[in-house]
Tab-separated table of C-alpha atoms in Angstrom:
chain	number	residue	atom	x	y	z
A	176	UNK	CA	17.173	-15.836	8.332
A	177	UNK	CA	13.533	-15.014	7.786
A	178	UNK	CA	10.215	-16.168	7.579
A	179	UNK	CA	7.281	-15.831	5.563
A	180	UNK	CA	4.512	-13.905	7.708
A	181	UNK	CA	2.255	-12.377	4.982
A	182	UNK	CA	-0.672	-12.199	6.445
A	183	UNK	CA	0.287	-9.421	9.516
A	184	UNK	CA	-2.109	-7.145	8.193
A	185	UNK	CA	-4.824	-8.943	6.368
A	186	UNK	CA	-8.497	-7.877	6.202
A	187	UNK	CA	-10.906	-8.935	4.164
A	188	UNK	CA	-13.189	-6.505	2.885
A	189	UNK	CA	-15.428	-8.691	1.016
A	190	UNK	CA	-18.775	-8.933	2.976
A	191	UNK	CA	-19.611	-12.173	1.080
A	192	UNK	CA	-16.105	-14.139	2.059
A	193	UNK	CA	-15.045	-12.514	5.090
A	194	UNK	CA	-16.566	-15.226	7.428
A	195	UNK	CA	-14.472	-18.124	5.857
A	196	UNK	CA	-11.623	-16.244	8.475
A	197	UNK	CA	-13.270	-16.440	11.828
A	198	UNK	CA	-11.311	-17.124	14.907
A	199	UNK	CA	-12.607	-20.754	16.414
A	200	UNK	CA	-12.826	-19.600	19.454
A	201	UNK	CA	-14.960	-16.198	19.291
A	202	UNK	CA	-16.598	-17.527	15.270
A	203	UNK	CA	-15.822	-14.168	14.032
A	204	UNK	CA	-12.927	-12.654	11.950
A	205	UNK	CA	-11.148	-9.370	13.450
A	206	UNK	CA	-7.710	-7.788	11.878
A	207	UNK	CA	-7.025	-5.538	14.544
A	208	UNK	CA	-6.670	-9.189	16.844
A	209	UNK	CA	-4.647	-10.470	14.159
A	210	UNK	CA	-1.612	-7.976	13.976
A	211	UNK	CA	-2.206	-7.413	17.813
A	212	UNK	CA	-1.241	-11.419	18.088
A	213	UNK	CA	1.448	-11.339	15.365
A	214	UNK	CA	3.004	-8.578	17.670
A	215	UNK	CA	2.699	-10.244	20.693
A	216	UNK	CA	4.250	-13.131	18.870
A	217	UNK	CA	7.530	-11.290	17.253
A	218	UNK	CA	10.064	-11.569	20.781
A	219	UNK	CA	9.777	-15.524	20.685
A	220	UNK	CA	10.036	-15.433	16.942
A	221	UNK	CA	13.562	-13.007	17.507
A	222	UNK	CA	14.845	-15.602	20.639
A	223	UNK	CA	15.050	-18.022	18.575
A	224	UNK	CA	17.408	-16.174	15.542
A	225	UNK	CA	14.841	-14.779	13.437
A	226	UNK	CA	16.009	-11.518	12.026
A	227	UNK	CA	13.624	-11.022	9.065
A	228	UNK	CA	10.000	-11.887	7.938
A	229	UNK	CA	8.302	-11.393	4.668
A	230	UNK	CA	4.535	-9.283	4.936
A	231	UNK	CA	2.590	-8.145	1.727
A	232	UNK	CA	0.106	-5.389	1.955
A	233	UNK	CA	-1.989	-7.880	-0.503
A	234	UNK	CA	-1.095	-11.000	1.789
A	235	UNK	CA	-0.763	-13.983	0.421
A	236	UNK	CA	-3.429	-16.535	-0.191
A	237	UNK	CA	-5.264	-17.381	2.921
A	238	UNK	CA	-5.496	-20.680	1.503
A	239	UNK	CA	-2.004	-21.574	0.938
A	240	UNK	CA	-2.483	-21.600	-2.402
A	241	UNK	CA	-5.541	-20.985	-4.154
A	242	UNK	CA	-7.058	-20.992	-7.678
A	243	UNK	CA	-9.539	-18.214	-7.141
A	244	UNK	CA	-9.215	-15.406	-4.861
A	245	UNK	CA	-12.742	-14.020	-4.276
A	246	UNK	CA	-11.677	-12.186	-1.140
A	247	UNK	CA	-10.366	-8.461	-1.059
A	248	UNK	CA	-6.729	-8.259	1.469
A	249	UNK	CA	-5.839	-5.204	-0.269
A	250	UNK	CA	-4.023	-1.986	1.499
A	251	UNK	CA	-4.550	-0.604	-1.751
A	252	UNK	CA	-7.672	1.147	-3.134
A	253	UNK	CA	-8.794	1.195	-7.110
A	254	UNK	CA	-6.887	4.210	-7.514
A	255	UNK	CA	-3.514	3.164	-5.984
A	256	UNK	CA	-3.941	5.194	-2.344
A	257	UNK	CA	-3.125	3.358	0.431
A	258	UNK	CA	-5.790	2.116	2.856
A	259	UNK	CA	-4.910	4.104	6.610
A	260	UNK	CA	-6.395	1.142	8.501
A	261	UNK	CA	-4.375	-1.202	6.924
A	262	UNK	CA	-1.010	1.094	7.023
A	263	UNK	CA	-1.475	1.868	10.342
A	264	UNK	CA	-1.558	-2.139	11.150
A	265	UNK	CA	1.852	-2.492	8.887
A	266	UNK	CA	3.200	1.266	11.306
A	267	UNK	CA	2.493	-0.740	14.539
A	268	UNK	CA	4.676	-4.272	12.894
A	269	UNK	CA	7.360	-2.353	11.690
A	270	UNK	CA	7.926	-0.473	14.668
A	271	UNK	CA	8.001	-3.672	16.682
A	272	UNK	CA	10.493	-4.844	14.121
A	273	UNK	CA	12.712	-2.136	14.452
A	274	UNK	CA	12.658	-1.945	18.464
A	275	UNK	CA	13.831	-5.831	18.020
A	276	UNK	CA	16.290	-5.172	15.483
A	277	UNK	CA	14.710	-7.273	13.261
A	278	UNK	CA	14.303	-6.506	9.112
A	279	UNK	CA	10.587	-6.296	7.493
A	280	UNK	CA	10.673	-7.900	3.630
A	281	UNK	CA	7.661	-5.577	2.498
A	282	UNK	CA	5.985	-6.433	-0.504
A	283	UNK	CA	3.451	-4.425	-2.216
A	284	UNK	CA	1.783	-6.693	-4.571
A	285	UNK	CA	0.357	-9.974	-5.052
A	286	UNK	CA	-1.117	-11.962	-7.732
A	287	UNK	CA	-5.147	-12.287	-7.264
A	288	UNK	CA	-5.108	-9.462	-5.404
A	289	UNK	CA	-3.541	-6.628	-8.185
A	290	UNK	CA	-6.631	-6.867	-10.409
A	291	UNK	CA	-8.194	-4.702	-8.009
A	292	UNK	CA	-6.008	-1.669	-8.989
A	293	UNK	CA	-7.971	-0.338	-11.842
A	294	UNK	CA	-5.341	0.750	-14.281
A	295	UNK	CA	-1.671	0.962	-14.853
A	296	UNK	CA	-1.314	4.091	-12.913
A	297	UNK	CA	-2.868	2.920	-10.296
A	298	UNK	CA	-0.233	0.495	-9.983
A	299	UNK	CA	2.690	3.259	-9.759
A	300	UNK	CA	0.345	5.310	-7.840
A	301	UNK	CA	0.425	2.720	-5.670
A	302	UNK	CA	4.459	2.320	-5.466
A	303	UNK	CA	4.763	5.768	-5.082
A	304	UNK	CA	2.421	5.999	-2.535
A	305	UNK	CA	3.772	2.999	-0.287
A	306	UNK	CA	7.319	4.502	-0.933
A	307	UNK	CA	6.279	8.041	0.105
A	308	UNK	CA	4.880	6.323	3.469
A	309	UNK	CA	8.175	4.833	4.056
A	310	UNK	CA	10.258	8.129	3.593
A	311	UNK	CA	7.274	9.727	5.719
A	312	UNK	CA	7.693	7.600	8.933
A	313	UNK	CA	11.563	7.351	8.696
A	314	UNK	CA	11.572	3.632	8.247
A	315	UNK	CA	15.455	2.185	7.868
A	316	UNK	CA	14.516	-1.672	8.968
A	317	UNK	CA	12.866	-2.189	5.260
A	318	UNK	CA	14.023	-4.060	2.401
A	319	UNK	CA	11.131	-3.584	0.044
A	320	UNK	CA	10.416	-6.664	-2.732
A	321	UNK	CA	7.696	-5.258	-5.578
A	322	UNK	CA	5.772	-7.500	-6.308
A	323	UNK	CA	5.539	-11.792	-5.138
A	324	UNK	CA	6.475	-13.919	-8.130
A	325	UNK	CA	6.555	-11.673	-10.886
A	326	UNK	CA	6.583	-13.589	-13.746
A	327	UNK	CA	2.804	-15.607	-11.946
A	328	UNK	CA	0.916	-15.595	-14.767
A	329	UNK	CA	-2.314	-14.307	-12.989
A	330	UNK	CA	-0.812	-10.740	-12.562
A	331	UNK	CA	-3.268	-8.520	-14.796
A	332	UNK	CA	-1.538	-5.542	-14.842
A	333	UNK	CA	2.035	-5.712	-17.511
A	334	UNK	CA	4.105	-3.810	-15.598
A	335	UNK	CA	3.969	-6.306	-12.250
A	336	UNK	CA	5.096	-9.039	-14.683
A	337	UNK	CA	8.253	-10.329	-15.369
A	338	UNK	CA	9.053	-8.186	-18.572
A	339	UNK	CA	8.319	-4.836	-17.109
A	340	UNK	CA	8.799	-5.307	-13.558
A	341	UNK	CA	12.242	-3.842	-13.348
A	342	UNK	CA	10.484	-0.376	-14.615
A	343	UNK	CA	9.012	-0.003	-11.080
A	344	UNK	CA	12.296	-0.930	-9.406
A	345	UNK	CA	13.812	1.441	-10.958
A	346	UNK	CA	11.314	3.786	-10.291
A	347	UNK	CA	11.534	3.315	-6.609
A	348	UNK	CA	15.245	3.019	-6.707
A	349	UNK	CA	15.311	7.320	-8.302
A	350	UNK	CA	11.951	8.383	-5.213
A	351	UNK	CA	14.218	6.465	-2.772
A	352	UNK	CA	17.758	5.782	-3.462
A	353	UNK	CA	18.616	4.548	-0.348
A	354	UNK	CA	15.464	1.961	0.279
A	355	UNK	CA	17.103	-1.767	-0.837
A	356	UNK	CA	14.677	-3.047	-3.639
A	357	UNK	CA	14.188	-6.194	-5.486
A	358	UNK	CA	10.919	-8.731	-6.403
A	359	UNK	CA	10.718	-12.633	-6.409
A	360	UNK	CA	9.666	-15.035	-9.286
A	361	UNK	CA	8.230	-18.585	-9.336
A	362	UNK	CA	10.004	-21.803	-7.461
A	363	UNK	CA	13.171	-22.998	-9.103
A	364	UNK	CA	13.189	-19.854	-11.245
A	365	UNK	CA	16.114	-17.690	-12.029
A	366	UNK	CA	15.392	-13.758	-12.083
A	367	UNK	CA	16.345	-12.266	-15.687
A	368	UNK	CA	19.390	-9.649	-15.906
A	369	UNK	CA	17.557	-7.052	-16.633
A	370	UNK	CA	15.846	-7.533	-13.228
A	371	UNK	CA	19.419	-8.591	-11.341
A	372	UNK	CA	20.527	-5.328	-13.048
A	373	UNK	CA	18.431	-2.765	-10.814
A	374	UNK	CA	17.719	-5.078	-8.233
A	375	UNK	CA	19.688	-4.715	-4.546
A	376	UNK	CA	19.443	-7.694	-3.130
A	377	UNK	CA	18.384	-11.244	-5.712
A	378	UNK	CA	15.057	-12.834	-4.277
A	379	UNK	CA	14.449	-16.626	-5.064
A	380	UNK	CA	11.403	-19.339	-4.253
A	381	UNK	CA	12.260	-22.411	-3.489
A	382	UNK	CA	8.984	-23.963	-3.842
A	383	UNK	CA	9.454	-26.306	-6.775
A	384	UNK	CA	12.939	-27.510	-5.549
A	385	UNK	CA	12.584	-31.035	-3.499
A	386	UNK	CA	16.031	-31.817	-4.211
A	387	UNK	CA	18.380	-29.623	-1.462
A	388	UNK	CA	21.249	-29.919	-3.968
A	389	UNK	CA	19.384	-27.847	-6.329
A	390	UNK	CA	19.536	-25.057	-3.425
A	391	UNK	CA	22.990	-24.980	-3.846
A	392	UNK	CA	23.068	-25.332	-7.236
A	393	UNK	CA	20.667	-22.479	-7.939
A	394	UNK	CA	22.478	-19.822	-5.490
A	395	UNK	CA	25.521	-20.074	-7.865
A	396	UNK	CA	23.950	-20.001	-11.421
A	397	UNK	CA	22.347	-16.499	-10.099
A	398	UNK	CA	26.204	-15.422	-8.869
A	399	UNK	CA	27.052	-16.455	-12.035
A	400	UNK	CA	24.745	-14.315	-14.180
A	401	UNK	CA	26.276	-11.834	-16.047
A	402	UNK	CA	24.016	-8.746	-14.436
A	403	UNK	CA	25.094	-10.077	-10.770
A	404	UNK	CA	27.550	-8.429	-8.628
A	405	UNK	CA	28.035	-8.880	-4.936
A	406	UNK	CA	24.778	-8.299	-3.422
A	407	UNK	CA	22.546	-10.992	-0.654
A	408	UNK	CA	20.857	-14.150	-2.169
A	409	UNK	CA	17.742	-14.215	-0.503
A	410	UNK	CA	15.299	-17.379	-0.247
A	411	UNK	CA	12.176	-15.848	0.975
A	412	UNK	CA	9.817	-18.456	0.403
A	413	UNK	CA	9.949	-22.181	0.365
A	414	UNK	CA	7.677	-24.506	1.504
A	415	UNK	CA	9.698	-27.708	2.028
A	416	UNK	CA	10.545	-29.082	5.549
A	417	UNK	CA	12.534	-32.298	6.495
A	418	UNK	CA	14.378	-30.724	8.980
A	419	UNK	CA	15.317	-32.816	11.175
A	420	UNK	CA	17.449	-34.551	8.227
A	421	UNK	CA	21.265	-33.482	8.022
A	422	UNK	CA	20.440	-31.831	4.258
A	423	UNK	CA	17.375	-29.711	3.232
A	424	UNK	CA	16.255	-26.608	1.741
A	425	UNK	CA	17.322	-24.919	4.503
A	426	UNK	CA	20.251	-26.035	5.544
A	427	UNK	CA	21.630	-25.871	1.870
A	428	UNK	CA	21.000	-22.757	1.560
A	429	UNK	CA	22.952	-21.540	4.601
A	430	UNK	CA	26.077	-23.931	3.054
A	431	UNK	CA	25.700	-21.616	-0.203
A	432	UNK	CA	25.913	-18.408	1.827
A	433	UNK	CA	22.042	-17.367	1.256
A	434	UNK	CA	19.009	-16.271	3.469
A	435	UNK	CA	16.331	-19.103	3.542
A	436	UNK	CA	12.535	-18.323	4.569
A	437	UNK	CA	10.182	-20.938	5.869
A	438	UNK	CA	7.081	-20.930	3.893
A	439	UNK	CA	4.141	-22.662	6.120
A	440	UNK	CA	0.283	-23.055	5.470
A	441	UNK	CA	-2.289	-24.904	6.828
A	442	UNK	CA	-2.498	-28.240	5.033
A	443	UNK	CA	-5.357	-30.872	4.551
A	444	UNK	CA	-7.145	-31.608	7.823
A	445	UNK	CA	-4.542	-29.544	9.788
A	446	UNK	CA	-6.128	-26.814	12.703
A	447	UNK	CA	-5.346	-23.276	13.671
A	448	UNK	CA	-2.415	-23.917	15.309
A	449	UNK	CA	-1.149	-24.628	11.508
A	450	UNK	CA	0.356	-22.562	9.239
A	451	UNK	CA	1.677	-18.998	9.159
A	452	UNK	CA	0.000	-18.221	5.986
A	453	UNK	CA	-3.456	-19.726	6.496
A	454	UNK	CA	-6.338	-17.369	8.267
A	455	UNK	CA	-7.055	-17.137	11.006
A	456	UNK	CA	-3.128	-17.613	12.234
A	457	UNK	CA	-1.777	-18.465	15.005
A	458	UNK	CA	1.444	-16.487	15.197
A	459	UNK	CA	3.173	-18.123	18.070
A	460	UNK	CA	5.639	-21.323	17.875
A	461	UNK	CA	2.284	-23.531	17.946
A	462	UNK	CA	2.693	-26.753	16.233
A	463	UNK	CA	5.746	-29.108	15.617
A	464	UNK	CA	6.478	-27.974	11.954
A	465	UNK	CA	6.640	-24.451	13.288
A	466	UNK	CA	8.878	-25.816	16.295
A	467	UNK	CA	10.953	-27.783	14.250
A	468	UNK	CA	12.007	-24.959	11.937
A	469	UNK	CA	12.642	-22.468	14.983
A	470	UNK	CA	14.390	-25.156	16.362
A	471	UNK	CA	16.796	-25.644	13.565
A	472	UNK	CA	16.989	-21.983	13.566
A	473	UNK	CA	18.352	-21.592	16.563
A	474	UNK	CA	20.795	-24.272	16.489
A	475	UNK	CA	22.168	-22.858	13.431
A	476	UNK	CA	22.218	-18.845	14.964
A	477	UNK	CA	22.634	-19.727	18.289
A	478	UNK	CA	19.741	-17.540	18.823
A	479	UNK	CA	19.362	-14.281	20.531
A	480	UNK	CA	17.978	-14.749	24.012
């Protein structure tokens, strides 16, 4: 079971956006505070059966979702080298992960945020310098997913899209054999076989899908590609709720024998205690969407108090 929690890390390094984050209570933005907070928050997240979360060293859109994305959340510089501050934020999560048992989805790229690399080699410069920094510090709690949604339309760079994504799979799969490796696509979208093909583990959105059925439905269309062989269907984004109702998203996916990842962000006239993808967060258990999904979690795991 996991949880989307993109924003553990983020910074923005904009001058010219980075008040839009500040905290209500202080009126000013401040990462280290942020990750310090997510930590704090992780135990309660693991009592309650969470044993995975999804974090991007480009985040996610503060926003929820956004149309522009003036702002700079970026672990990566122009060149593909990896920003210490912000990989010494993602050191201190993962080690908390690991201590709890718990699994860190890392992501490297996301849409809005990959124009920043200046050139295609800065883009493999960049996997093989967030691979390298894995195999550095030892990590074994990571399953690592490439890039968010692939085939989104608003990556720049060819080889992040849909077409040529599997090339840096691959790639990572020969630096690091034994690092589990895979990327997402849109809602409701199936990944292609040449993708499935190289891929470890099959990563799916459920964003578009309002009908639970189509959960189920979708899980066995990718078992029954011809590229798939017995490997973990993962949901690790979806932004539909209803869970207090005997069939959603979630629940549906459990039936089909897949991972499902609760997708939340701060909605229209909502507050901080909203959202786990809007900034500033609130990373504790703080409002009753969040409550209602750790308390389906738990009745379903039984937890791990």
């Amino acid at each position: 079971m996991n949880s989307r929690m993109v924003q553990g890390v983020f910074d923005d390094l904009n001058p010219e956006t980075v008040d839009r984050w500040k905290y209500p209570d202080t009126k000013t933005w401040d990462a280290d505070r942020n990750t310090d907070e997510f930590i704090a928050a992780m135990n309660g997240w693991y009592a309650k059966g969470l044993l995975a979360f999804n974090i991007n060293f480009q985040g996610g859109s503060p926003e929820g979702y956004s149309s522009v994305q003036p702002w700079e959340n970026n672990a990566f510089k122009a060149d593909g080298s990896l920003r210490p501050a912000f990989a010494k934020r993602m050191a201190r999560i993962i080690e908390k992960a690991d201590e709890l048992g718990m699994v860190v989805n890392l992501s490297l790229f996301y849409f809005g945020q990959d124009e920043r690399l200046k050139d295609e080699q800065a883009v493999i410069a960049a996997v093989d310098n967030a691979v390298a920094w894995i195999k550095e510090n030892g990590y074994t709690n990571i399953i690592l997913e490439v890039a968010n949604e692939s085939n989104n339309k608003a990556y720049q760079h060819a080889i992040i899209g849909e077409h040529r994504i599997h090339e840096l799979i691959s790639r990572v799969k020969k630096n690091a054999p034994s690092l589990l490796v895979s990327t997402s696509f849109n809602g409701n979208t199936l990944p292609p076989d040449k993708v499935v093909e190289v891929s470890d583990y099959v990563l799916i959105h459920g964003n578009a899908i309002s009908d639970p059925a189509r959960i189920t439905e979708i899980v066995h269309q990718v078992r029954a590609l011809p590229s798939y062989r017995p490997m973990p269907i993962v949901f690790n984004e979806d932004d539909h709720f209803d869970f207090d109702k005997p069939s959603n998203n979630f629940v549906e996916a459990v039936k089909a024998y897949a991972s499902w990842g609760y997708f939340d962000f701060r909605m229209k006239d909502e507050g901080f205690n909203d959202g786990y993808q809007s900034v500033p967060v609130n990373w504790e258990i703080s409002s009753p969407r969040k409550r209602a999904f750790f308390e389906k979690l738990e009745q379903i795991t039984g937890g791990f108090r």
